[in-house]
Short mmCIF file of C-alpha atoms and ligand atoms in Angstrom, two decimals:
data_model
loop_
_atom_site.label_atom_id
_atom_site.label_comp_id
_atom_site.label_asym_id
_atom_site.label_seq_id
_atom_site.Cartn_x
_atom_site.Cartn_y
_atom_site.Cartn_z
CA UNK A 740 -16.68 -20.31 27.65
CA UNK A 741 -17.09 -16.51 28.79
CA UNK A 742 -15.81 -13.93 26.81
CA UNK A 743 -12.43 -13.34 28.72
CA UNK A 744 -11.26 -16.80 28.75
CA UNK A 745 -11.90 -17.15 25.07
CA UNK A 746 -9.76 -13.97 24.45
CA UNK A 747 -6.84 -15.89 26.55
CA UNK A 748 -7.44 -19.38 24.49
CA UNK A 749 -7.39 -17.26 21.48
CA UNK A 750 -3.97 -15.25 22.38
CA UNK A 751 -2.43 -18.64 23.02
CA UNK A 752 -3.15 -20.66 20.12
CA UNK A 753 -1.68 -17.26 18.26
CA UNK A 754 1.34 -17.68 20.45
CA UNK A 755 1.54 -21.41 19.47
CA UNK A 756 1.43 -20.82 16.11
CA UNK A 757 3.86 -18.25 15.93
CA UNK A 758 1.14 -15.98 14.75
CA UNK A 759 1.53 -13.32 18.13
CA UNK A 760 2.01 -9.77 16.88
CA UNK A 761 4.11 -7.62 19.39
CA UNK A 762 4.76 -4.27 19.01
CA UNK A 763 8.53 -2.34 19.28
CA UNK A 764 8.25 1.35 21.00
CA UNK A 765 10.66 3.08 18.86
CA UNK A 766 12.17 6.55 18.41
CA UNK A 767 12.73 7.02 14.71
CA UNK A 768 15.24 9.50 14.10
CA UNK A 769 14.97 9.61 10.31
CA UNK A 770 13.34 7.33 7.33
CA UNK A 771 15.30 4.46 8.05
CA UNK A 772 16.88 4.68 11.48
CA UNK A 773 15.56 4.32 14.70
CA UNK A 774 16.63 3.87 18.42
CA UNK A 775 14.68 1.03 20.85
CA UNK A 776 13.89 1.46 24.32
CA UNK A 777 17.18 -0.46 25.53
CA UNK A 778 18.78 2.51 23.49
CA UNK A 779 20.04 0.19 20.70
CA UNK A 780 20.41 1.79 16.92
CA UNK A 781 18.62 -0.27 14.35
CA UNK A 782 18.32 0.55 10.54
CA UNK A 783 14.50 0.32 9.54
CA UNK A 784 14.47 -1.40 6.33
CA UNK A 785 10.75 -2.10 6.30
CA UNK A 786 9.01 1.03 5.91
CA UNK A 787 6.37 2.19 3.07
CA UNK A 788 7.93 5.72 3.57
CA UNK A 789 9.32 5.36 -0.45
CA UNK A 790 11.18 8.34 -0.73
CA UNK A 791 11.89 9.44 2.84
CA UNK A 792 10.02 12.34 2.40
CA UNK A 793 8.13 12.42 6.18
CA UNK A 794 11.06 13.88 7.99
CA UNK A 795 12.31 16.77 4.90
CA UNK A 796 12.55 20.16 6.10
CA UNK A 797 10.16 21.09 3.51
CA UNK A 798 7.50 18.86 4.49
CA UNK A 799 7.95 19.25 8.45
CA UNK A 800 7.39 23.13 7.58
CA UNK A 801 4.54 22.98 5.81
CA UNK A 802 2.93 20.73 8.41
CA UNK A 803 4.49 22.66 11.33
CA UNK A 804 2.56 25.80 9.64
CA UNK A 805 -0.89 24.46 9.10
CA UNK A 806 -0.81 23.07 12.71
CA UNK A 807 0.02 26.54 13.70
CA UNK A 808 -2.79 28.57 11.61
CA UNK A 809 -5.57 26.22 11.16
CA UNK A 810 -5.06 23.74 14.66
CA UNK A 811 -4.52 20.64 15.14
CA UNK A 812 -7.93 18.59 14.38
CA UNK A 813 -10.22 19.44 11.55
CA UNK A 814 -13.36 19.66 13.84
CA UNK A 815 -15.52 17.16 12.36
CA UNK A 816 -16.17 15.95 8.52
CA UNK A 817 -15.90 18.59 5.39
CA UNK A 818 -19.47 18.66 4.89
CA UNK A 819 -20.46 19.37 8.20
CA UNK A 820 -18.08 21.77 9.42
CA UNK A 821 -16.48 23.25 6.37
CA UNK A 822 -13.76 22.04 4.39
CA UNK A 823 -10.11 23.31 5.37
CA UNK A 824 -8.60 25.17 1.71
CA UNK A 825 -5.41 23.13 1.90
CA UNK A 826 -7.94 20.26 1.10
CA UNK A 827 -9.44 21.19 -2.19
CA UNK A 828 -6.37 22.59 -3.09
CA UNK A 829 -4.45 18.89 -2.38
CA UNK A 830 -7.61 17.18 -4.19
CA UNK A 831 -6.87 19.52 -7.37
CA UNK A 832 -2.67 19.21 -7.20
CA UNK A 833 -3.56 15.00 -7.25
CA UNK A 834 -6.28 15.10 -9.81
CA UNK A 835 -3.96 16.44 -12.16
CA UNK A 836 -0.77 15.30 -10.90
CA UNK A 837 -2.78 11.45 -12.21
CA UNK A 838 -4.37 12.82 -15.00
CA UNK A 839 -7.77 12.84 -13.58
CA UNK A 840 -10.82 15.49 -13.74
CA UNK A 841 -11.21 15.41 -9.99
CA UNK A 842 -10.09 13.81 -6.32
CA UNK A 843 -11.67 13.41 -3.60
CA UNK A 844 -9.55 13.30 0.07
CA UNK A 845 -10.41 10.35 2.76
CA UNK A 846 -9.06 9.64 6.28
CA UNK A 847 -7.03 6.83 4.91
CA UNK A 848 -5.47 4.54 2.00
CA UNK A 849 -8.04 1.78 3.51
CA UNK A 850 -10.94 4.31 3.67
CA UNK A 851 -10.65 5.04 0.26
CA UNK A 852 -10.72 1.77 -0.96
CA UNK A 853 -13.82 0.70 1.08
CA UNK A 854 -15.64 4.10 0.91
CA UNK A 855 -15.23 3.65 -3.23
CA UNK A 856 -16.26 0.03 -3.91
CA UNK A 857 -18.90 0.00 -1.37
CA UNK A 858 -20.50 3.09 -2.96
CA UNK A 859 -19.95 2.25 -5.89
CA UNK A 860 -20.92 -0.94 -6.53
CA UNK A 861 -24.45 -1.73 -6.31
CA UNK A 862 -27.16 -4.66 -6.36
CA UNK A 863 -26.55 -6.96 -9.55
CA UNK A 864 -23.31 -5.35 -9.74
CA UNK A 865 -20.25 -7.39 -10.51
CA UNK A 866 -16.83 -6.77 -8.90
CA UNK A 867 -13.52 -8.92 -10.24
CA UNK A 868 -10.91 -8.82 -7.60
CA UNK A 869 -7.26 -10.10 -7.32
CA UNK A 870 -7.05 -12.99 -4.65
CA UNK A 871 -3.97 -10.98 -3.16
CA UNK A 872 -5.59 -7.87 -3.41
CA UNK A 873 -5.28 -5.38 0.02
CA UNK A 874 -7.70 -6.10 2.78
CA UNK A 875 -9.15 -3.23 2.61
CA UNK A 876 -10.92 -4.06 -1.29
CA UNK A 877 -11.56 -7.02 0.55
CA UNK A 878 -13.99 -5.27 3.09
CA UNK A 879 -14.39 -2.83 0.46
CA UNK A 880 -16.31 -5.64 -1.55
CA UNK A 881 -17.52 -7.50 1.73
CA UNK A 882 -19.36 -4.15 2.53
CA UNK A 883 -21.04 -3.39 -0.96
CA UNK A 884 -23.92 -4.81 -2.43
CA UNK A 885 -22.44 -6.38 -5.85
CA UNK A 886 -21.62 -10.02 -6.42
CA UNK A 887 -17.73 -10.52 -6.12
CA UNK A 888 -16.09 -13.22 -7.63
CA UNK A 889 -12.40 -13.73 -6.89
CA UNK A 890 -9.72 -14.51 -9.35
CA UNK A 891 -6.16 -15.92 -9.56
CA UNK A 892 -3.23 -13.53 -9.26
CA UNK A 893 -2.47 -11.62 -12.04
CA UNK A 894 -4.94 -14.19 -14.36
CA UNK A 895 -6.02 -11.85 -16.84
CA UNK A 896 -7.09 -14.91 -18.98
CA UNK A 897 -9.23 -16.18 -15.97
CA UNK A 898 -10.74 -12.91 -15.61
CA UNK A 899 -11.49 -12.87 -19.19
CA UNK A 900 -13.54 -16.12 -18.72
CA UNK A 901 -15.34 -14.78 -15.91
CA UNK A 902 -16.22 -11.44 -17.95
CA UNK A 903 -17.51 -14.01 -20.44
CA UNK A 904 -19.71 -15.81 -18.43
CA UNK A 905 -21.02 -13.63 -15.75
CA UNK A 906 -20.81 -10.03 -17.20
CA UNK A 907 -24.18 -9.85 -19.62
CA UNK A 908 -25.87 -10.59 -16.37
CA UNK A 909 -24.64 -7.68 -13.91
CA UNK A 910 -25.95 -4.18 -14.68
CA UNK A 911 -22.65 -2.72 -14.35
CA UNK A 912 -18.98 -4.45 -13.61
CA UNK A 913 -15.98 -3.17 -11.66
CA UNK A 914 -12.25 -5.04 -11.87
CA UNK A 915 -10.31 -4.25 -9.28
CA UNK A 916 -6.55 -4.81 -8.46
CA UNK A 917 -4.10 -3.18 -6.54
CA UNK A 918 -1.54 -1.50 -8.85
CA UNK A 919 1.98 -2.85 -6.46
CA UNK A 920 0.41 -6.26 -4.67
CA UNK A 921 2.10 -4.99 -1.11
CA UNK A 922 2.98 -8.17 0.24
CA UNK A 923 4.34 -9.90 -2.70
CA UNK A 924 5.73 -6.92 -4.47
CA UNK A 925 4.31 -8.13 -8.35
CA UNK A 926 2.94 -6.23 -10.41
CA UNK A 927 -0.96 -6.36 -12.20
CA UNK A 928 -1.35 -7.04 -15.36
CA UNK A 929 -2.78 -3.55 -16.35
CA UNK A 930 -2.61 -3.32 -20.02
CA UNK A 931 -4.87 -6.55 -20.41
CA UNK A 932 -7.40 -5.97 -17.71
CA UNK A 933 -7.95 -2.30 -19.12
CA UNK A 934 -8.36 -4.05 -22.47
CA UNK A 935 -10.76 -6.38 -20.74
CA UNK A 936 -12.22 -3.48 -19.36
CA UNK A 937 -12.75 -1.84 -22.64
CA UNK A 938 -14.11 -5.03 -24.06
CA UNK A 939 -16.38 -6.03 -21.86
CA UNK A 940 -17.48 -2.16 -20.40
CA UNK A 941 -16.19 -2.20 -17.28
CA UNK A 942 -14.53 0.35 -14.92
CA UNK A 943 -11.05 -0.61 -13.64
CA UNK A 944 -10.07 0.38 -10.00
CA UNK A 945 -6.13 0.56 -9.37
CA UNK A 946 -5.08 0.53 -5.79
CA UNK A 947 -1.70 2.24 -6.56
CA UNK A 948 -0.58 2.75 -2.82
CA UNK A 949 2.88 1.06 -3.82
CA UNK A 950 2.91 2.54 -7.43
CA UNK A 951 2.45 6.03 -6.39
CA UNK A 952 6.29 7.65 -6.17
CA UNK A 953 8.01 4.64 -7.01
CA UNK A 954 7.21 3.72 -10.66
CA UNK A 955 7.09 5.43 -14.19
CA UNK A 956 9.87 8.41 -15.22
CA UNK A 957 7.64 11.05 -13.22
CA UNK A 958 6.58 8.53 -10.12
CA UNK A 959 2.70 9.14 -11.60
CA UNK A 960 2.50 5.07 -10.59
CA UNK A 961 1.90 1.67 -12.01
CA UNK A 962 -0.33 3.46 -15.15
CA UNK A 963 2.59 5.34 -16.09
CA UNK A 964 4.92 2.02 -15.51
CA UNK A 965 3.51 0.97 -18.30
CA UNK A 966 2.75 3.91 -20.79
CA UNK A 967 -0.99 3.96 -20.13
CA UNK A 968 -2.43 7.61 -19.64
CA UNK A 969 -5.27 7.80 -17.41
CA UNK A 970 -8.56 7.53 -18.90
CA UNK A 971 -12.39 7.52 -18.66
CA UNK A 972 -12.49 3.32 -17.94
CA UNK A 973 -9.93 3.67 -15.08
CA UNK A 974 -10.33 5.05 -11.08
CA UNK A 975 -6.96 5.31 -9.56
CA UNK A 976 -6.92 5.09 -5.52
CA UNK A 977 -3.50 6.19 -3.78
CA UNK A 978 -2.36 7.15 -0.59
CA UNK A 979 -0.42 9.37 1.10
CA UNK A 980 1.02 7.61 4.06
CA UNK A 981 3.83 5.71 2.03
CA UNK A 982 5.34 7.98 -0.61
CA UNK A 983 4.09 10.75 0.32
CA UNK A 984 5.42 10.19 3.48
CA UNK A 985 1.88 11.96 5.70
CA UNK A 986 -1.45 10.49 6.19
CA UNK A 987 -4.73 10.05 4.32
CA UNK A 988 -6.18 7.83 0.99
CA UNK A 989 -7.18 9.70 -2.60
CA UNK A 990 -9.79 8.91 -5.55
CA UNK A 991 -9.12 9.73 -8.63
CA UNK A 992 -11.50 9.91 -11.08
CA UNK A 993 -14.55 11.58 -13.39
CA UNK A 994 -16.00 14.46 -11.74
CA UNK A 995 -19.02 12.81 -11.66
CA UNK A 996 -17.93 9.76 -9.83
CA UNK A 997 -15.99 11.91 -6.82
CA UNK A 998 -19.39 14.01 -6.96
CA UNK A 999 -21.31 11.11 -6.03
CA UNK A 1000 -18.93 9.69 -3.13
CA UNK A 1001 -18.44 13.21 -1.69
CA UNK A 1002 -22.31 12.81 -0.87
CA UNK A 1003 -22.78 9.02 -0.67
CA UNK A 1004 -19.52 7.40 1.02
CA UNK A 1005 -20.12 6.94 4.34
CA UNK A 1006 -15.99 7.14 5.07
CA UNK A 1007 -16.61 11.13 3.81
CA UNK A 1008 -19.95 11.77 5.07
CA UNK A 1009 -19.85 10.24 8.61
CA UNK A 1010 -16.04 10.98 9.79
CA UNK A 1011 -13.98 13.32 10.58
CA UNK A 1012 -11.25 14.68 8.08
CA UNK A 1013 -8.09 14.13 7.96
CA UNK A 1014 -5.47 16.85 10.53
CA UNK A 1015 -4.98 20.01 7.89
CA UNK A 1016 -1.09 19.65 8.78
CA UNK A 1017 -1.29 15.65 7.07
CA UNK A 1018 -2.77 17.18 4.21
CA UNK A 1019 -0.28 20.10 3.75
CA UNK A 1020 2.90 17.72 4.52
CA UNK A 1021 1.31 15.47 1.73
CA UNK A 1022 0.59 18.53 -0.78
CA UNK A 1023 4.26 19.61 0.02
CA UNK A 1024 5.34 15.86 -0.70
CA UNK A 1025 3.86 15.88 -4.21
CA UNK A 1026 5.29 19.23 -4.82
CA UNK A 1027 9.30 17.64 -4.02
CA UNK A 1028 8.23 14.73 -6.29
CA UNK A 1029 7.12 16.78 -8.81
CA UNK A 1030 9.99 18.93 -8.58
CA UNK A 1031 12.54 16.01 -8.31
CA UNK A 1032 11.50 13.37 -10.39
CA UNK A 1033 15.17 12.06 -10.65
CA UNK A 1034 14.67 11.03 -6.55
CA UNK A 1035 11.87 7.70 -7.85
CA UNK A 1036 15.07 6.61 -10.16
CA UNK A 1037 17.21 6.20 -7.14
CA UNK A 1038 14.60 3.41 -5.79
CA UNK A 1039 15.25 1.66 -9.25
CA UNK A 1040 18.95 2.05 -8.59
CA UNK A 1041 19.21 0.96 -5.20
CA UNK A 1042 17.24 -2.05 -6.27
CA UNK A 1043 18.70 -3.25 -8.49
CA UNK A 1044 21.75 -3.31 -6.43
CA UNK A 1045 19.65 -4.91 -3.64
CA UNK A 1046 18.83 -7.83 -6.18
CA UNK A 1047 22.32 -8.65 -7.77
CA UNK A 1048 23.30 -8.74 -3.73
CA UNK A 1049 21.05 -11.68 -3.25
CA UNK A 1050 21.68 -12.96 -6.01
CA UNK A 1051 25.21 -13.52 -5.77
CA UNK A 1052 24.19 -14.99 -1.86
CA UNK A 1053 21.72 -17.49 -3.58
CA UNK A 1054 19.06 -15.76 -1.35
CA UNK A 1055 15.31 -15.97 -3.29
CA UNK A 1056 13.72 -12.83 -3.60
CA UNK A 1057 10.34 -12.16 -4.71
CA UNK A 1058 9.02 -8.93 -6.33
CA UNK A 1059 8.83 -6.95 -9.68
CA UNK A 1060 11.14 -4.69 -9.14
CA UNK A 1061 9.01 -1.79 -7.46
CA UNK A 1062 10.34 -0.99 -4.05
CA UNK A 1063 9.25 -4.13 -1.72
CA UNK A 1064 11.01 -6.94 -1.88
CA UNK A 1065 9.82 -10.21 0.21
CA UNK A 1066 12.13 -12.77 1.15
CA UNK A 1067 10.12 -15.56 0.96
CA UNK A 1068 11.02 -17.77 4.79
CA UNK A 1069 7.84 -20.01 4.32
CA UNK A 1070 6.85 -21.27 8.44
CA UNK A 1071 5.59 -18.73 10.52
CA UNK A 1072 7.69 -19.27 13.40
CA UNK A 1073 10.94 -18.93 11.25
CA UNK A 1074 9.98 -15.65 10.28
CA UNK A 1075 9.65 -14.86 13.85
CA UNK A 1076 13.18 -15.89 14.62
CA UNK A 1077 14.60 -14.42 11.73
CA UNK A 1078 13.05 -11.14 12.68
CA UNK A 1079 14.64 -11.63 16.07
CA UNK A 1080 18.29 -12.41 14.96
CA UNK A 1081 18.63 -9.55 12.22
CA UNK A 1082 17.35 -6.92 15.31
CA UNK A 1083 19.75 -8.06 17.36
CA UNK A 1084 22.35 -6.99 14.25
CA UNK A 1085 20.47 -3.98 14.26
CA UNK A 1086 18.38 -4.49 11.30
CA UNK A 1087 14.58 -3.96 11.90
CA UNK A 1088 12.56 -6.22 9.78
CA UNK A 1089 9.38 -8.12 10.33
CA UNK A 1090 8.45 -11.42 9.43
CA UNK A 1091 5.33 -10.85 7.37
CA UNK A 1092 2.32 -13.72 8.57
CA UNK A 1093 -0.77 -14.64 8.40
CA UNK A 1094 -3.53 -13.33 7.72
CA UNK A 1095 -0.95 -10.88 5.80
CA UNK A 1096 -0.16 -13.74 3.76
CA UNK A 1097 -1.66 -17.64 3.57
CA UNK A 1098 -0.67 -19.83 5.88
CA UNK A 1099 2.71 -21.08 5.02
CA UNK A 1100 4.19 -18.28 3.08
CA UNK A 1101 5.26 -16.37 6.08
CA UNK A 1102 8.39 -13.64 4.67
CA UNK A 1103 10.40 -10.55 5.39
CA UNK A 1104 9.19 -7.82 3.60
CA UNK A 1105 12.06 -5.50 2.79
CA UNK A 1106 11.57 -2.08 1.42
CA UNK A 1107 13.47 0.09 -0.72
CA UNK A 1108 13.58 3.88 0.41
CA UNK A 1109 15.29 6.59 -1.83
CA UNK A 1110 17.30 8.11 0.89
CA UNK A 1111 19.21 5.00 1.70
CA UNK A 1112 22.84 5.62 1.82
CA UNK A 1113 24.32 3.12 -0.94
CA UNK A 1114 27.16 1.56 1.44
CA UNK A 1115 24.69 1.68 4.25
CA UNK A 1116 22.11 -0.41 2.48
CA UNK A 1117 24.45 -2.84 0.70
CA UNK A 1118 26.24 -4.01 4.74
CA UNK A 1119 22.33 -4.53 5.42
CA UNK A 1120 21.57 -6.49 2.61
CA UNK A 1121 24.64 -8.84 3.26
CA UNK A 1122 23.77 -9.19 6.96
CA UNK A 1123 20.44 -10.32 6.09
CA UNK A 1124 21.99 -12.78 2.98
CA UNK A 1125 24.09 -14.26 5.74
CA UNK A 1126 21.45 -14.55 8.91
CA UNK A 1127 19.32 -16.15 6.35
CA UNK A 1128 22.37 -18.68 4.93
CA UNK A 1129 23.30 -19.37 8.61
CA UNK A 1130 19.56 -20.29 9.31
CA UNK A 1131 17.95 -22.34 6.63
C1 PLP B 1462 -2.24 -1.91 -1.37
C2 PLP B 1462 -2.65 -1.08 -0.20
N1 PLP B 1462 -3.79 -0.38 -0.27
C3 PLP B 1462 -4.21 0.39 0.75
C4 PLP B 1462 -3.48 0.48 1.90
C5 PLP B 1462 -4.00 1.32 3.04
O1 PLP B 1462 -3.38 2.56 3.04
P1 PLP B 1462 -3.29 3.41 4.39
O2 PLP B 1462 -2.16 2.85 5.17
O3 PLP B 1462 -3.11 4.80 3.93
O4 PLP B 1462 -4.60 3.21 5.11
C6 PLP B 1462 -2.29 -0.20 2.03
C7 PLP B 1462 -1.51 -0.08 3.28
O5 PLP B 1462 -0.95 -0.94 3.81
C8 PLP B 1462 -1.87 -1.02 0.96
O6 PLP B 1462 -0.74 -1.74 1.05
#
């Protein structure tokens, strides 16, 4: 079969098993409303923008003023060209913002994670990941040279027996887990596997994407969630395109460690940095959190509402109480049509599929952002309860 007929075979067996991704032109005219092309208002309710920080004043500024002093592009990657101010500076606010001794910037949440674990781990290395973990520890892994071995979700005891077996054998061991699992909205386990880590001297890597902004008094993430400061056994990766409401991925770590990447990871060394104006929108963004902690308890307060809501409308939630809540729809093809009744009530919210999820365990991923309006949020939330009821 030549290559363009097996692209068309391919598309259709998507389409036949409701597995097609299309994609809506919108024109968002804050965090969580938007206008189609048919000119038809719809209230987002499915974006990672937390706190609705990418269109305050505050943030727009800052970006608006980088763009105009320092351009638009950064011309090519830190250590070839020179590295933009705004970036160390941004790398310094983070590192202590976490706790850390250092950060180091990269083009992306899913650059960070892959430019990290495939530097860091090396041959006769062991890596422990979570079977939901984010794709991009998956390529992360897939990319490096250590053995991976893949455990349940959130089995701390399974990991424990895999430490036991297979951990006097690797020369040095990495678990790794996101902080918020994104499509189920649980939470890891982190007070066990840093024990395990501890234990069994290994280095724990905490995708906080989700955790960063949302959980803990301060919004510090998933560490602070539950009480544990950052230390020497833990690397924290975040992101800056969901609470932080810009663009671009963070390590956190010893100042050894983001030595080493800074002139080893291919995602720093070989590409081109992130736009000065993401950077300064994101800086900005962690200065408003910082400033106005009180803003992550509104999440908690709006979900909460959003759970006694569904609740009361027997409709099955998943999640831990973060900010994403999946409504678990199961077949593919019924999250698809789902999707397409609660849009045509105005609500914007995609049926999550494979290979997001396994095969199956299709959902609707709603998300919780801070500048919801209460009475707003609460009509959406009972549309959805009764598109679901009228279409089990
Ligand atoms: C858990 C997790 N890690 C990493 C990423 C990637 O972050 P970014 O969108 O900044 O590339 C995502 C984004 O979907 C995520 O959900």
């Amino acid at each position: 079969m030549n290559f363009a007929n097996r692209c068309e075979e391919k598309v259709q067996q998507l389409q036949a098993h409701g597995l097609i991704r299309d994609l809506h032109d919108l024109e968002f005219c804050d965090a969580c409303h938007a206008v189609d092309g048919a000119g038809h208002r719809l209230f987002v309710a499915c974006s990672n923008d937390y706190l609705g920080l990418r269109f305050h004043g505050d943030v727009i500024s800052a970006a608006r003023n980088a763009l105009e002093q320092v351009g638009i592009g950064s011309g090519g990657s830190r250590l070839v060209t020179g590295s933009h101010a705004i970036c160390g500076a941004f790398e310094r606010e983070i590192a202590a913002f976490k706790g850390a001794e250092a950060a180091l910037l990269f083009s992306s949440g899913y650059m960070a994670n892959v430019g990290l674990i495939s530097t860091v781990a090396e041959e006769g290395d062991l890596i422990l990941s979570d079977e939901k973990n984010h794709a991009s520890i998956i390529d992360g892994c897939r990319l490096s040279r250590g053995k991976t071995l893949v455990y349940p979700h959130r089995d701390a005891e399974y990991v424990e027996k895999l430490l036991r077996v297979n951990r006097a054998v690797a020369t040095n061991c990495f678990i790794v887990t996101d902080g918020v699992f994104s499509m189920d909205g649980t939470i890891a386990p982190l007070p066990e596997l840093l024990a395990l880590a501890e234990r069994f001297d290994a280095q724990l890597i905490i995708d906080d994407a989700h955790g960063l902004g949302v959980l803990g008094a301060h919004g510090h993430g998933t560490l602070e969630h539950f009480g544990i400061p950052m230390g020497p056994r833990v690397i924290s990766v975040g992101t800056c395109s969901k609470a932080l409401g810009s663009l671009g991925g963070v390590v956190c770590a010893s100042k050894a460690l983001v030595s080493l990447l800074r002139s080893r990871s291919h995602q720093v060394l070989c590409s081109t940095m992130l736009p000065p104006s993401a950077v300064a929108a994101a800086q900005k963004a962690l200065d408003l959190l910082q400033k106005f902690p009180a803003t992550v308890q509104e999440i908690g307060h709006l979900s909460t509402m959003a759970k006694d809501i569904f609740l009361k409308n027997s409709i099955p939630i998943m999640g831990d109480g973060g900010a994403i809540f999946p409504i678990p729809v199961g077949d593919e093809r019924r999250a698809t049509f789902l999707a397409q009744k609660l849009y045509a009530q105005g609500i914007y919210l995609q049926g999550i599929r494979y290979p997001s999820v396994p095969m199956g365990s299709a959902r609707l991923r709603l998300t919780i952002c801070a500048s919801y309006d209460e009475g707003e949020f609460a009509d959406v939330i009972g549309k959805i309860s009764k598109v679901l009821a009228a279409n089990k």
